[in-house]
PDB file of C-alpha atoms in Angstrom:
ATOM      1  CA  MET J   1       0.000   0.000   0.000  1.00 80.00           C
ATOM      2  CA  THR J   2       1.375   3.414  -1.012  1.00 92.00           C
ATOM      3  CA  PRO J   3       2.188   5.572   2.023  1.00 96.00           C
ATOM      4  CA  VAL J   4       0.367   8.867   2.346  1.00 97.00           C
ATOM      5  CA  TYR J   5       3.710  10.515   3.092  1.00 98.00           C
ATOM      6  CA  ASP J   6       7.138   9.044   2.459  1.00 98.00           C
ATOM      7  CA  VAL J   7       9.876  11.357   3.742  1.00 98.00           C
ATOM      8  CA  ALA J   8      13.586  10.648   3.336  1.00 97.00           C
ATOM      9  CA  ASP J   9      16.533  12.556   4.860  1.00 97.00           C
ATOM     10  CA  LEU J  10      14.617  15.845   5.110  1.00 97.00           C
ATOM     11  CA  ARG J  11      16.772  18.812   6.071  1.00 97.00           C
ATOM     12  CA  LYS J  12      15.930  22.465   6.714  1.00 97.00           C
ATOM     13  CA  THR J  13      18.066  25.261   8.163  1.00 95.00           C
ATOM     14  CA  TYR J  14      17.606  28.959   8.854  1.00 94.00           C
ATOM     15  CA  LEU J  15      19.971  31.932   8.978  1.00 91.00           C
ATOM     16  CA  LYS J  16      22.159  30.597   6.175  1.00 87.00           C
ATOM     17  CA  GLY J  17      22.622  27.237   7.820  1.00 87.00           C
ATOM     18  CA  LYS J  18      23.374  28.508  11.321  1.00 90.00           C
ATOM     19  CA  VAL J  19      20.134  27.173  12.823  1.00 93.00           C
ATOM     20  CA  VAL J  20      19.222  23.553  12.053  1.00 94.00           C
ATOM     21  CA  ALA J  21      15.473  22.888  12.236  1.00 95.00           C
ATOM     22  CA  ASN J  22      15.276  19.455  10.592  1.00 96.00           C
ATOM     23  CA  ASP J  23      18.363  17.275  10.440  1.00 95.00           C
ATOM     24  CA  GLY J  24      17.840  14.227   8.243  1.00 96.00           C
ATOM     25  CA  VAL J  25      14.273  13.282   9.191  1.00 97.00           C
ATOM     26  CA  SER J  26      13.010  10.064   7.549  1.00 97.00           C
ATOM     27  CA  LEU J  27       9.601   8.483   8.181  1.00 97.00           C
ATOM     28  CA  THR J  28       6.408   7.278   6.529  1.00 97.00           C
ATOM     29  CA  VAL J  29       2.741   7.904   7.346  1.00 98.00           C
ATOM     30  CA  GLY J  30       0.220   5.262   6.346  1.00 97.00           C
ATOM     31  CA  PRO J  31      -3.358   5.683   5.057  1.00 97.00           C
ATOM     32  CA  GLY J  32      -5.893   6.282   7.826  1.00 96.00           C
ATOM     33  CA  GLU J  33      -3.195   6.689  10.452  1.00 97.00           C
ATOM     34  CA  ILE J  34      -3.147   9.242  13.248  1.00 97.00           C
ATOM     35  CA  PHE J  35       0.552   9.989  13.335  1.00 97.00           C
ATOM     36  CA  GLY J  36       2.080  12.286  15.906  1.00 95.00           C
ATOM     37  CA  LEU J  37       5.170  14.411  16.341  1.00 95.00           C
ATOM     38  CA  LEU J  38       5.964  14.747  20.036  1.00 90.00           C
ATOM     39  CA  GLY J  39       8.666  16.945  21.458  1.00 86.00           C
ATOM     40  CA  PRO J  40       9.391  20.191  23.304  1.00 84.00           C
ATOM     41  CA  ASN J  41       8.971  23.654  21.858  1.00 84.00           C
ATOM     42  CA  GLY J  42      11.729  24.369  19.353  1.00 87.00           C
ATOM     43  CA  ALA J  43      12.290  20.693  18.509  1.00 90.00           C
ATOM     44  CA  GLY J  44      11.633  21.193  14.773  1.00 94.00           C
ATOM     45  CA  LYS J  45       8.067  19.866  14.660  1.00 94.00           C
ATOM     46  CA  THR J  46       6.435  22.939  13.136  1.00 94.00           C
ATOM     47  CA  THR J  47       9.088  23.299  10.436  1.00 96.00           C
ATOM     48  CA  PHE J  48       8.604  19.658   9.511  1.00 97.00           C
ATOM     49  CA  VAL J  49       4.824  19.870   9.056  1.00 97.00           C
ATOM     50  CA  ARG J  50       5.094  23.149   7.154  1.00 96.00           C
ATOM     51  CA  LEU J  51       7.414  21.330   4.764  1.00 97.00           C
ATOM     52  CA  LEU J  52       4.849  18.529   4.416  1.00 97.00           C
ATOM     53  CA  ALA J  53       2.114  21.086   3.717  1.00 96.00           C
ATOM     54  CA  GLY J  54       4.165  22.698   0.948  1.00 95.00           C
ATOM     55  CA  LEU J  55       4.453  26.033   2.747  1.00 94.00           C
ATOM     56  CA  MET J  56       8.248  26.023   2.417  1.00 94.00           C
ATOM     57  CA  GLN J  57      10.896  24.022   0.606  1.00 94.00           C
ATOM     58  CA  PRO J  58      13.559  21.874   2.253  1.00 96.00           C
ATOM     59  CA  ASP J  59      17.292  22.314   1.833  1.00 96.00           C
ATOM     60  CA  GLY J  60      17.636  18.613   1.144  1.00 96.00           C
ATOM     61  CA  GLY J  61      15.779  15.324   1.146  1.00 97.00           C
ATOM     62  CA  VAL J  62      12.609  14.066  -0.524  1.00 97.00           C
ATOM     63  CA  ILE J  63       8.894  14.408   0.258  1.00 97.00           C
ATOM     64  CA  LYS J  64       6.503  12.068  -1.523  1.00 97.00           C
ATOM     65  CA  LEU J  65       2.748  12.567  -1.162  1.00 97.00           C
ATOM     66  CA  LEU J  66       0.710   9.532  -2.253  1.00 96.00           C
ATOM     67  CA  GLY J  67       3.702   8.400  -4.276  1.00 95.00           C
ATOM     68  CA  GLN J  68       4.215  11.758  -6.022  1.00 96.00           C
ATOM     69  CA  ASP J  69       7.384  13.772  -5.426  1.00 96.00           C
ATOM     70  CA  VAL J  70       6.247  17.175  -4.089  1.00 96.00           C
ATOM     71  CA  THR J  71       9.595  18.223  -2.646  1.00 95.00           C
ATOM     72  CA  HIS J  72       9.967  21.316  -4.826  1.00 90.00           C
ATOM     73  CA  SER J  73       6.519  21.532  -6.418  1.00 89.00           C
ATOM     74  CA  ALA J  74       3.641  21.740  -3.965  1.00 88.00           C
ATOM     75  CA  ARG J  75       0.842  22.669  -6.356  1.00 90.00           C
ATOM     76  CA  GLU J  76      -0.917  19.327  -5.836  1.00 90.00           C
ATOM     77  CA  VAL J  77      -0.738  19.415  -2.041  1.00 95.00           C
ATOM     78  CA  PRO J  78      -3.878  21.582  -1.405  1.00 93.00           C
ATOM     79  CA  ARG J  79      -5.985  19.049  -3.334  1.00 94.00           C
ATOM     80  CA  TYR J  80      -5.391  16.491  -0.593  1.00 96.00           C
ATOM     81  CA  VAL J  81      -4.120  18.292   2.494  1.00 97.00           C
ATOM     82  CA  SER J  82      -5.736  20.679   4.974  1.00 96.00           C
ATOM     83  CA  PHE J  83      -3.276  22.459   7.263  1.00 96.00           C
ATOM     84  CA  LEU J  84      -3.919  24.087  10.637  1.00 95.00           C
ATOM     85  CA  GLY J  85      -0.983  26.151  11.833  1.00 92.00           C
ATOM     86  CA  GLN J  86      -0.265  27.484  15.300  1.00 85.00           C
ATOM     87  CA  ARG J  87      -1.289  31.002  14.394  1.00 78.00           C
ATOM     88  CA  PRO J  88      -5.033  31.778  14.274  1.00 67.00           C
ATOM     89  CA  LEU J  89      -7.094  32.542  11.207  1.00 65.00           C
ATOM     90  CA  ALA J  90      -6.350  35.805   9.442  1.00 67.00           C
ATOM     91  CA  LEU J  91     -10.067  36.323   8.747  1.00 75.00           C
ATOM     92  CA  PHE J  92     -10.768  38.436  11.811  1.00 81.00           C
ATOM     93  CA  ASP J  93     -13.388  40.543   9.997  1.00 88.00           C
ATOM     94  CA  LEU J  94     -15.571  37.429   9.650  1.00 93.00           C
ATOM     95  CA  THR J  95     -17.584  35.367  12.091  1.00 95.00           C
ATOM     96  CA  PRO J  96     -16.721  31.691  12.669  1.00 95.00           C
ATOM     97  CA  ARG J  97     -19.759  30.719  10.611  1.00 96.00           C
ATOM     98  CA  GLU J  98     -18.597  32.861   7.686  1.00 96.00           C
ATOM     99  CA  ALA J  99     -14.982  31.684   7.957  1.00 94.00           C
ATOM    100  CA  VAL J 100     -15.955  28.005   7.856  1.00 96.00           C
ATOM    101  CA  TYR J 101     -18.561  28.490   5.107  1.00 96.00           C
ATOM    102  CA  TYR J 102     -16.272  30.432   2.783  1.00 94.00           C
ATOM    103  CA  THR J 103     -13.469  27.925   3.339  1.00 94.00           C
ATOM    104  CA  ALA J 104     -15.872  25.174   2.291  1.00 95.00           C
ATOM    105  CA  ARG J 105     -16.814  27.115  -0.837  1.00 95.00           C
ATOM    106  CA  LEU J 106     -13.155  27.682  -1.716  1.00 92.00           C
ATOM    107  CA  ARG J 107     -12.663  23.915  -1.463  1.00 93.00           C
ATOM    108  CA  GLY J 108     -15.320  23.331  -4.071  1.00 93.00           C
ATOM    109  CA  MET J 109     -18.450  22.654  -2.035  1.00 95.00           C
ATOM    110  CA  ALA J 110     -21.800  23.751  -3.464  1.00 96.00           C
ATOM    111  CA  PRO J 111     -23.585  26.424  -1.351  1.00 96.00           C
ATOM    112  CA  ASP J 112     -26.183  24.105   0.219  1.00 97.00           C
ATOM    113  CA  ARG J 113     -23.629  21.457   1.095  1.00 96.00           C
ATOM    114  CA  ALA J 114     -21.226  24.070   2.452  1.00 97.00           C
ATOM    115  CA  ARG J 115     -23.948  25.447   4.739  1.00 97.00           C
ATOM    116  CA  ARG J 116     -24.830  21.971   6.022  1.00 96.00           C
ATOM    117  CA  ALA J 117     -21.179  21.087   6.631  1.00 96.00           C
ATOM    118  CA  THR J 118     -20.637  24.401   8.407  1.00 97.00           C
ATOM    119  CA  ASP J 119     -23.636  23.928  10.704  1.00 96.00           C
ATOM    120  CA  GLU J 120     -22.563  20.386  11.581  1.00 94.00           C
ATOM    121  CA  LEU J 121     -19.049  21.461  12.544  1.00 94.00           C
ATOM    122  CA  LEU J 122     -20.243  24.480  14.531  1.00 95.00           C
ATOM    123  CA  ASP J 123     -22.487  22.198  16.565  1.00 93.00           C
ATOM    124  CA  ARG J 124     -19.967  19.390  16.930  1.00 92.00           C
ATOM    125  CA  LEU J 125     -16.943  21.246  18.277  1.00 92.00           C
ATOM    126  CA  PRO J 126     -18.953  23.230  19.814  1.00 87.00           C
ATOM    127  CA  ILE J 127     -18.871  26.725  18.293  1.00 95.00           C
ATOM    128  CA  ALA J 128     -22.602  27.457  17.886  1.00 93.00           C
ATOM    129  CA  PRO J 129     -22.856  29.771  20.963  1.00 94.00           C
ATOM    130  CA  PHE J 130     -20.382  32.252  19.418  1.00 96.00           C
ATOM    131  CA  ALA J 131     -20.705  31.339  15.739  1.00 96.00           C
ATOM    132  CA  ASP J 132     -22.061  34.743  14.712  1.00 96.00           C
ATOM    133  CA  ARG J 133     -19.663  36.974  16.632  1.00 96.00           C
ATOM    134  CA  LEU J 134     -16.633  38.494  14.926  1.00 94.00           C
ATOM    135  CA  LEU J 135     -13.448  36.465  15.363  1.00 92.00           C
ATOM    136  CA  GLU J 136     -11.517  39.514  16.525  1.00 90.00           C
ATOM    137  CA  GLY J 137     -13.683  39.676  19.665  1.00 92.00           C
ATOM    138  CA  LEU J 138     -13.328  36.027  20.676  1.00 93.00           C
ATOM    139  CA  SER J 139     -11.039  34.381  23.211  1.00 93.00           C
ATOM    140  CA  GLY J 140      -7.949  32.439  22.205  1.00 91.00           C
ATOM    141  CA  GLY J 141      -9.672  29.107  22.752  1.00 93.00           C
ATOM    142  CA  GLU J 142     -12.727  30.149  20.735  1.00 94.00           C
ATOM    143  CA  ILE J 143     -10.535  31.312  17.850  1.00 93.00           C
ATOM    144  CA  ARG J 144      -8.691  27.997  17.998  1.00 93.00           C
ATOM    145  CA  LEU J 145     -11.945  26.049  17.695  1.00 95.00           C
ATOM    146  CA  ALA J 146     -13.060  28.210  14.741  1.00 94.00           C
ATOM    147  CA  SER J 147      -9.694  27.693  13.049  1.00 94.00           C
ATOM    148  CA  LEU J 148      -9.967  23.947  13.548  1.00 95.00           C
ATOM    149  CA  ALA J 149     -13.478  23.915  12.065  1.00 95.00           C
ATOM    150  CA  ALA J 150     -12.190  25.740   8.973  1.00 94.00           C
ATOM    151  CA  ALA J 151      -9.385  23.167   8.658  1.00 95.00           C
ATOM    152  CA  LEU J 152     -11.815  20.257   8.910  1.00 95.00           C
ATOM    153  CA  VAL J 153     -14.466  21.453   6.480  1.00 95.00           C
ATOM    154  CA  GLY J 154     -14.297  20.100   2.955  1.00 90.00           C
ATOM    155  CA  ASP J 155     -13.605  16.429   3.680  1.00 85.00           C
ATOM    156  CA  LEU J 156      -9.987  16.473   2.480  1.00 94.00           C
ATOM    157  CA  PRO J 157      -8.348  13.079   3.054  1.00 96.00           C
ATOM    158  CA  ILE J 158      -5.292  14.387   4.934  1.00 98.00           C
ATOM    159  CA  LEU J 159      -5.200  16.723   7.925  1.00 98.00           C
ATOM    160  CA  ILE J 160      -2.019  18.288   9.278  1.00 98.00           C
ATOM    161  CA  LEU J 161      -2.730  19.910  12.641  1.00 97.00           C
ATOM    162  CA  ASP J 162      -0.078  21.862  14.532  1.00 95.00           C
ATOM    163  CA  GLU J 163      -1.033  21.779  18.232  1.00 92.00           C
ATOM    164  CA  PRO J 164      -4.786  21.843  17.542  1.00 92.00           C
ATOM    165  CA  THR J 165      -5.762  21.742  21.230  1.00 91.00           C
ATOM    166  CA  ASN J 166      -3.485  24.587  22.280  1.00 88.00           C
ATOM    167  CA  GLU J 167      -5.442  27.126  24.423  1.00 88.00           C
ATOM    168  CA  LEU J 168      -8.414  24.778  24.841  1.00 91.00           C
ATOM    169  CA  ASP J 169      -9.872  23.792  28.201  1.00 91.00           C
ATOM    170  CA  PRO J 170      -9.920  20.074  29.122  1.00 89.00           C
ATOM    171  CA  ALA J 171     -13.553  19.546  28.031  1.00 91.00           C
ATOM    172  CA  ASN J 172     -13.045  21.096  24.581  1.00 92.00           C
ATOM    173  CA  ARG J 173      -9.721  19.304  24.226  1.00 92.00           C
ATOM    174  CA  ARG J 174     -11.417  15.952  24.668  1.00 91.00           C
ATOM    175  CA  ASP J 175     -14.140  16.957  22.186  1.00 91.00           C
ATOM    176  CA  VAL J 176     -11.424  17.582  19.606  1.00 93.00           C
ATOM    177  CA  TRP J 177      -9.717  14.262  20.352  1.00 93.00           C
ATOM    178  CA  ASN J 178     -13.001  12.387  19.963  1.00 93.00           C
ATOM    179  CA  LEU J 179     -13.773  14.181  16.693  1.00 94.00           C
ATOM    180  CA  LEU J 180     -10.376  13.270  15.237  1.00 94.00           C
ATOM    181  CA  LEU J 181     -10.898   9.640  16.190  1.00 94.00           C
ATOM    182  CA  GLU J 182     -14.344   9.726  14.530  1.00 94.00           C
ATOM    183  CA  LEU J 183     -12.913  11.173  11.316  1.00 94.00           C
ATOM    184  CA  ARG J 184     -10.354   8.399  11.121  1.00 94.00           C
ATOM    185  CA  ARG J 185     -12.901   5.695  11.933  1.00 94.00           C
ATOM    186  CA  GLU J 186     -15.749   6.908   9.685  1.00 93.00           C
ATOM    187  CA  ARG J 187     -13.886   8.471   6.741  1.00 93.00           C
ATOM    188  CA  GLY J 188     -10.415   6.947   6.891  1.00 95.00           C
ATOM    189  CA  THR J 189      -8.885  10.412   7.269  1.00 97.00           C
ATOM    190  CA  THR J 190      -5.105  10.468   7.688  1.00 98.00           C
ATOM    191  CA  ILE J 191      -4.100  12.869  10.463  1.00 98.00           C
ATOM    192  CA  ILE J 192      -0.661  14.213  11.290  1.00 98.00           C
ATOM    193  CA  LEU J 193      -0.727  15.835  14.703  1.00 95.00           C
ATOM    194  CA  VAL J 194       1.931  18.016  16.327  1.00 94.00           C
ATOM    195  CA  THR J 195       1.886  18.090  20.110  1.00 88.00           C
ATOM    196  CA  HIS J 196       4.018  18.459  23.209  1.00 81.00           C
ATOM    197  CA  ASN J 197       1.176  17.102  25.353  1.00 82.00           C
ATOM    198  CA  VAL J 198       1.917  13.589  26.605  1.00 83.00           C
ATOM    199  CA  LEU J 199      -1.720  12.840  27.491  1.00 82.00           C
ATOM    200  CA  GLU J 200      -2.836  13.840  23.993  1.00 84.00           C
ATOM    201  CA  ALA J 201      -0.183  11.644  22.420  1.00 86.00           C
ATOM    202  CA  GLU J 202      -1.121   8.575  24.443  1.00 86.00           C
ATOM    203  CA  ARG J 203      -4.875   9.133  24.008  1.00 87.00           C
ATOM    204  CA  VAL J 204      -5.041   9.740  20.249  1.00 92.00           C
ATOM    205  CA  LEU J 205      -1.974   8.608  18.316  1.00 94.00           C
ATOM    206  CA  ASP J 206      -1.475   5.328  16.463  1.00 95.00           C
ATOM    207  CA  ARG J 207       2.242   6.003  16.047  1.00 96.00           C
ATOM    208  CA  VAL J 208       4.498   8.742  17.278  1.00 95.00           C
ATOM    209  CA  ALA J 209       7.884  10.171  16.383  1.00 95.00           C
ATOM    210  CA  ILE J 210       9.661  11.700  19.365  1.00 91.00           C
ATOM    211  CA  ILE J 211      11.669  14.641  18.031  1.00 91.00           C
ATOM    212  CA  ASN J 212      14.277  16.958  19.471  1.00 89.00           C
ATOM    213  CA  HIS J 213      16.936  19.162  17.868  1.00 91.00           C
ATOM    214  CA  GLY J 214      15.419  18.374  14.475  1.00 93.00           C
ATOM    215  CA  ARG J 215      16.078  14.636  14.739  1.00 94.00           C
ATOM    216  CA  VAL J 216      13.835  11.633  15.339  1.00 94.00           C
ATOM    217  CA  LEU J 217      14.875  10.104  18.659  1.00 91.00           C
ATOM    218  CA  ALA J 218      12.366   7.239  18.498  1.00 92.00           C
ATOM    219  CA  LEU J 219       9.504   6.060  16.303  1.00 95.00           C
ATOM    220  CA  GLY J 220       6.739   3.548  17.003  1.00 94.00           C
ATOM    221  CA  THR J 221       3.398   3.028  18.704  1.00 94.00           C
ATOM    222  CA  PRO J 222       3.048   4.555  22.190  1.00 90.00           C
ATOM    223  CA  GLY J 223       3.062   1.032  23.627  1.00 87.00           C
ATOM    224  CA  GLU J 224       6.221   0.039  21.763  1.00 89.00           C
ATOM    225  CA  LEU J 225       8.061   3.136  22.901  1.00 89.00           C
ATOM    226  CA  LYS J 226       6.974   2.833  26.520  1.00 84.00           C
ATOM    227  CA  ARG J 227       8.161  -0.759  26.632  1.00 82.00           C
ATOM    228  CA  ARG J 228      11.686   0.590  26.154  1.00 78.00           C
ATOM    229  CA  VAL J 229      11.610   1.806  29.760  1.00 72.00           C
ATOM    230  CA  ASP J 230       8.788  -0.412  31.032  1.00 72.00           C
ATOM    231  CA  ALA J 231      11.078  -2.201  33.453  1.00 74.00           C
ATOM    232  CA  ARG J 232      10.708   0.875  35.662  1.00 79.00           C
ATOM    233  CA  VAL J 233       7.837   2.684  37.362  1.00 83.00           C
ATOM    234  CA  ARG J 234       7.451   6.414  37.794  1.00 83.00           C
ATOM    235  CA  VAL J 235       7.153   7.759  41.339  1.00 84.00           C
ATOM    236  CA  GLU J 236       5.845  11.342  41.562  1.00 85.00           C
ATOM    237  CA  ILE J 237       6.253  13.277  44.796  1.00 82.00           C
ATOM    238  CA  THR J 238       4.891  16.694  45.772  1.00 84.00           C
ATOM    239  CA  ALA J 239       6.396  18.649  48.653  1.00 79.00           C
ATOM    240  CA  ARG J 240       4.293  20.913  50.859  1.00 77.00           C
ATOM    241  CA  ASP J 241       6.982  23.585  50.653  1.00 73.00           C
ATOM    242  CA  GLY J 242      10.376  23.345  48.958  1.00 65.00           C
ATOM    243  CA  ASP J 243      11.670  20.000  47.760  1.00 62.00           C
ATOM    244  CA  GLU J 244      15.182  20.213  49.225  1.00 70.00           C
ATOM    245  CA  PRO J 245      14.517  17.647  51.997  1.00 69.00           C
ATOM    246  CA  LEU J 246      12.788  15.357  49.485  1.00 72.00           C
ATOM    247  CA  ARG J 247      15.665  15.554  47.031  1.00 74.00           C
ATOM    248  CA  ALA J 248      18.133  14.552  49.731  1.00 76.00           C
ATOM    249  CA  ALA J 249      15.910  11.677  50.840  1.00 76.00           C
ATOM    250  CA  VAL J 250      15.223  10.088  47.453  1.00 75.00           C
ATOM    251  CA  HIS J 251      18.458  10.702  45.551  1.00 74.00           C
ATOM    252  CA  ASP J 252      19.465   7.025  45.739  1.00 81.00           C
ATOM    253  CA  LEU J 253      16.008   5.476  45.155  1.00 82.00           C
ATOM    254  CA  GLY J 254      15.913   5.923  41.374  1.00 81.00           C
ATOM    255  CA  GLU J 255      16.703   8.216  38.462  1.00 82.00           C
ATOM    256  CA  VAL J 256      15.266  11.702  39.039  1.00 82.00           C
ATOM    257  CA  VAL J 257      13.646  12.853  35.785  1.00 79.00           C
ATOM    258  CA  ARG J 258      11.725  15.894  37.018  1.00 79.00           C
ATOM    259  CA  ASP J 259      12.637  18.444  39.670  1.00 78.00           C
ATOM    260  CA  ASP J 260      10.959  21.843  39.512  1.00 76.00           C
ATOM    261  CA  GLY J 261      11.410  22.960  43.110  1.00 71.00           C
ATOM    262  CA  ARG J 262       8.211  21.436  44.496  1.00 75.00           C
ATOM    263  CA  HIS J 263       7.564  18.337  42.387  1.00 80.00           C
ATOM    264  CA  LEU J 264       9.938  15.415  42.025  1.00 81.00           C
ATOM    265  CA  ALA J 265       9.561  12.442  39.702  1.00 84.00           C
ATOM    266  CA  LEU J 266      11.896   9.483  39.591  1.00 83.00           C
ATOM    267  CA  LEU J 267      12.092   6.217  37.681  1.00 83.00           C
ATOM    268  CA  ALA J 268      12.695   3.140  39.802  1.00 84.00           C
ATOM    269  CA  PRO J 269      13.009  -0.550  38.907  1.00 84.00           C
ATOM    270  CA  ARG J 270       9.568  -2.147  38.826  1.00 82.00           C
ATOM    271  CA  ASP J 271      10.586  -4.952  41.189  1.00 84.00           C
ATOM    272  CA  ARG J 272      11.702  -2.354  43.758  1.00 84.00           C
ATOM    273  CA  ALA J 273       8.521  -0.257  43.741  1.00 82.00           C
ATOM    274  CA  THR J 274       7.350  -1.485  47.141  1.00 85.00           C
ATOM    275  CA  ALA J 275      10.766  -0.936  48.699  1.00 87.00           C
ATOM    276  CA  VAL J 276      10.985   2.569  47.208  1.00 83.00           C
ATOM    277  CA  VAL J 277       7.636   3.597  48.691  1.00 82.00           C
ATOM    278  CA  ARG J 278       8.555   2.102  52.063  1.00 86.00           C
ATOM    279  CA  SER J 279      11.892   3.934  52.063  1.00 85.00           C
ATOM    280  CA  LEU J 280      10.209   7.173  51.041  1.00 80.00           C
ATOM    281  CA  LEU J 281       7.719   7.010  53.932  1.00 80.00           C
ATOM    282  CA  GLU J 282      10.490   6.107  56.373  1.00 84.00           C
ATOM    283  CA  ARG J 283      12.801   8.924  55.269  1.00 82.00           C
ATOM    284  CA  VAL J 284      10.374  11.812  54.717  1.00 76.00           C
ATOM    285  CA  PRO J 285       8.256  13.225  57.567  1.00 76.00           C
ATOM    286  CA  LEU J 286       4.570  13.241  56.625  1.00 76.00           C
ATOM    287  CA  GLU J 287       4.332  16.968  57.326  1.00 76.00           C
ATOM    288  CA  LEU J 288       6.759  17.583  54.419  1.00 76.00           C
ATOM    289  CA  LEU J 289       4.977  15.257  51.998  1.00 78.00           C
ATOM    290  CA  GLY J 290       2.084  16.780  50.087  1.00 79.00           C
ATOM    291  CA  ASP J 291       1.316  13.808  47.818  1.00 82.00           C
ATOM    292  CA  PHE J 292       2.872  10.962  45.896  1.00 80.00           C
ATOM    293  CA  ARG J 293       1.772   8.654  43.072  1.00 84.00           C
ATOM    294  CA  ILE J 294       3.105   5.516  41.427  1.00 83.00           C
ATOM    295  CA  LEU J 295       2.517   5.364  37.670  1.00 80.00           C
ATOM    296  CA  THR J 296       3.498   3.223  34.736  1.00 79.00           C
ATOM    297  CA  THR J 297       5.979   4.847  32.391  1.00 78.00           C
ATOM    298  CA  THR J 298       4.859   7.603  30.014  1.00 81.00           C
ATOM    299  CA  LEU J 299       6.066   8.874  26.660  1.00 84.00           C
ATOM    300  CA  GLU J 300       7.796  11.657  28.554  1.00 80.00           C
ATOM    301  CA  ASP J 301       9.867   8.994  30.336  1.00 78.00           C
ATOM    302  CA  VAL J 302      10.833   7.567  26.934  1.00 82.00           C
ATOM    303  CA  TYR J 303      11.800  11.032  25.743  1.00 80.00           C
ATOM    304  CA  LEU J 304      13.903  11.713  28.843  1.00 77.00           C
ATOM    305  CA  ALA J 305      15.520   8.262  28.694  1.00 77.00           C
ATOM    306  CA  LEU J 306      16.558   9.014  25.112  1.00 77.00           C
ATOM    307  CA  GLY J 307      18.379  12.157  26.155  1.00 65.00           C
ATOM    308  CA  GLY J 308      15.697  14.834  26.043  1.00 65.00           C
ATOM    309  CA  GLU J 309      16.468  17.762  28.283  1.00 60.00           C
ATOM    310  CA  GLN J 310      13.273  19.840  28.293  1.00 56.00           C
ATOM    311  CA  GLU J 311      10.191  18.533  30.080  1.00 55.00           C
ATOM    312  CA  LEU J 312       7.058  17.861  28.062  1.00 57.00           C
ATOM    313  CA  GLU J 313       3.532  18.856  29.005  1.00 55.00           C
ATOM    314  CA  GLU J 314       1.496  16.309  30.975  1.00 51.00           C
ATOM    315  CA  GLU J 315      -1.888  18.069  31.238  1.00 46.00           C
TER     316      GLU J 315
END
């Protein structure tokens, strides 16, 4: 089966080669797959998807879309691909209803069908309560929902979404996740999703590429990647005040992978989980301990185990 995207040795730099955004990225995306790019801000994710969407040209490498080389000629890309960037819609003089409707018309929908598709999306996301207010007067989350609706209208077979749930509250975020899963299940839509949200990655993605410094550190299903460090459990500890006494108490219990002054997280061998908790409760007075949890490993643990320096977002 022909991949939707087949990317080989993709490279992109800025400032005459001084800043490397993508450094030899190679991967494929299959039909009907929800494929994710997970990594911290500045990892090269946005540059990569803008290259896939034909919004810029690489310095080297090859991009094939449905078997066709579009590396230096992106005229065919808009026929198949809808792109949602990080920046909001530029149509601030329109309402969400108008922005979605006119996008549908530009994508070839007849007026009646465009109106029906617009109404369905405004109800589904949900945007209906503010659908007829000007975009320039809406909140960041409301603008994000309207932008997403405009990206989804038109039934294009490929969606590239750069942090689509950014600025959304938890309820709206889950609505978006469920809608993406429905599109894949009911229409076979291929979705490429950029995120630095670990929960989003584990909830939605079929496969994920963990990226940092423009390189792919790991590639596979969330389960496959987590099994790389699955011999350990994650112990999360919250101090009531500062974490200095906690840090001194737990330094030899496992590998500390998060320490932000009040929250500590460490990875400990799975067969020592009971002993770690017992030692923690023996060493740390209860009045200093705000909370602690024992969790299975996450994609953030994989990222950190592979040499990532910057923490990812968990919520």
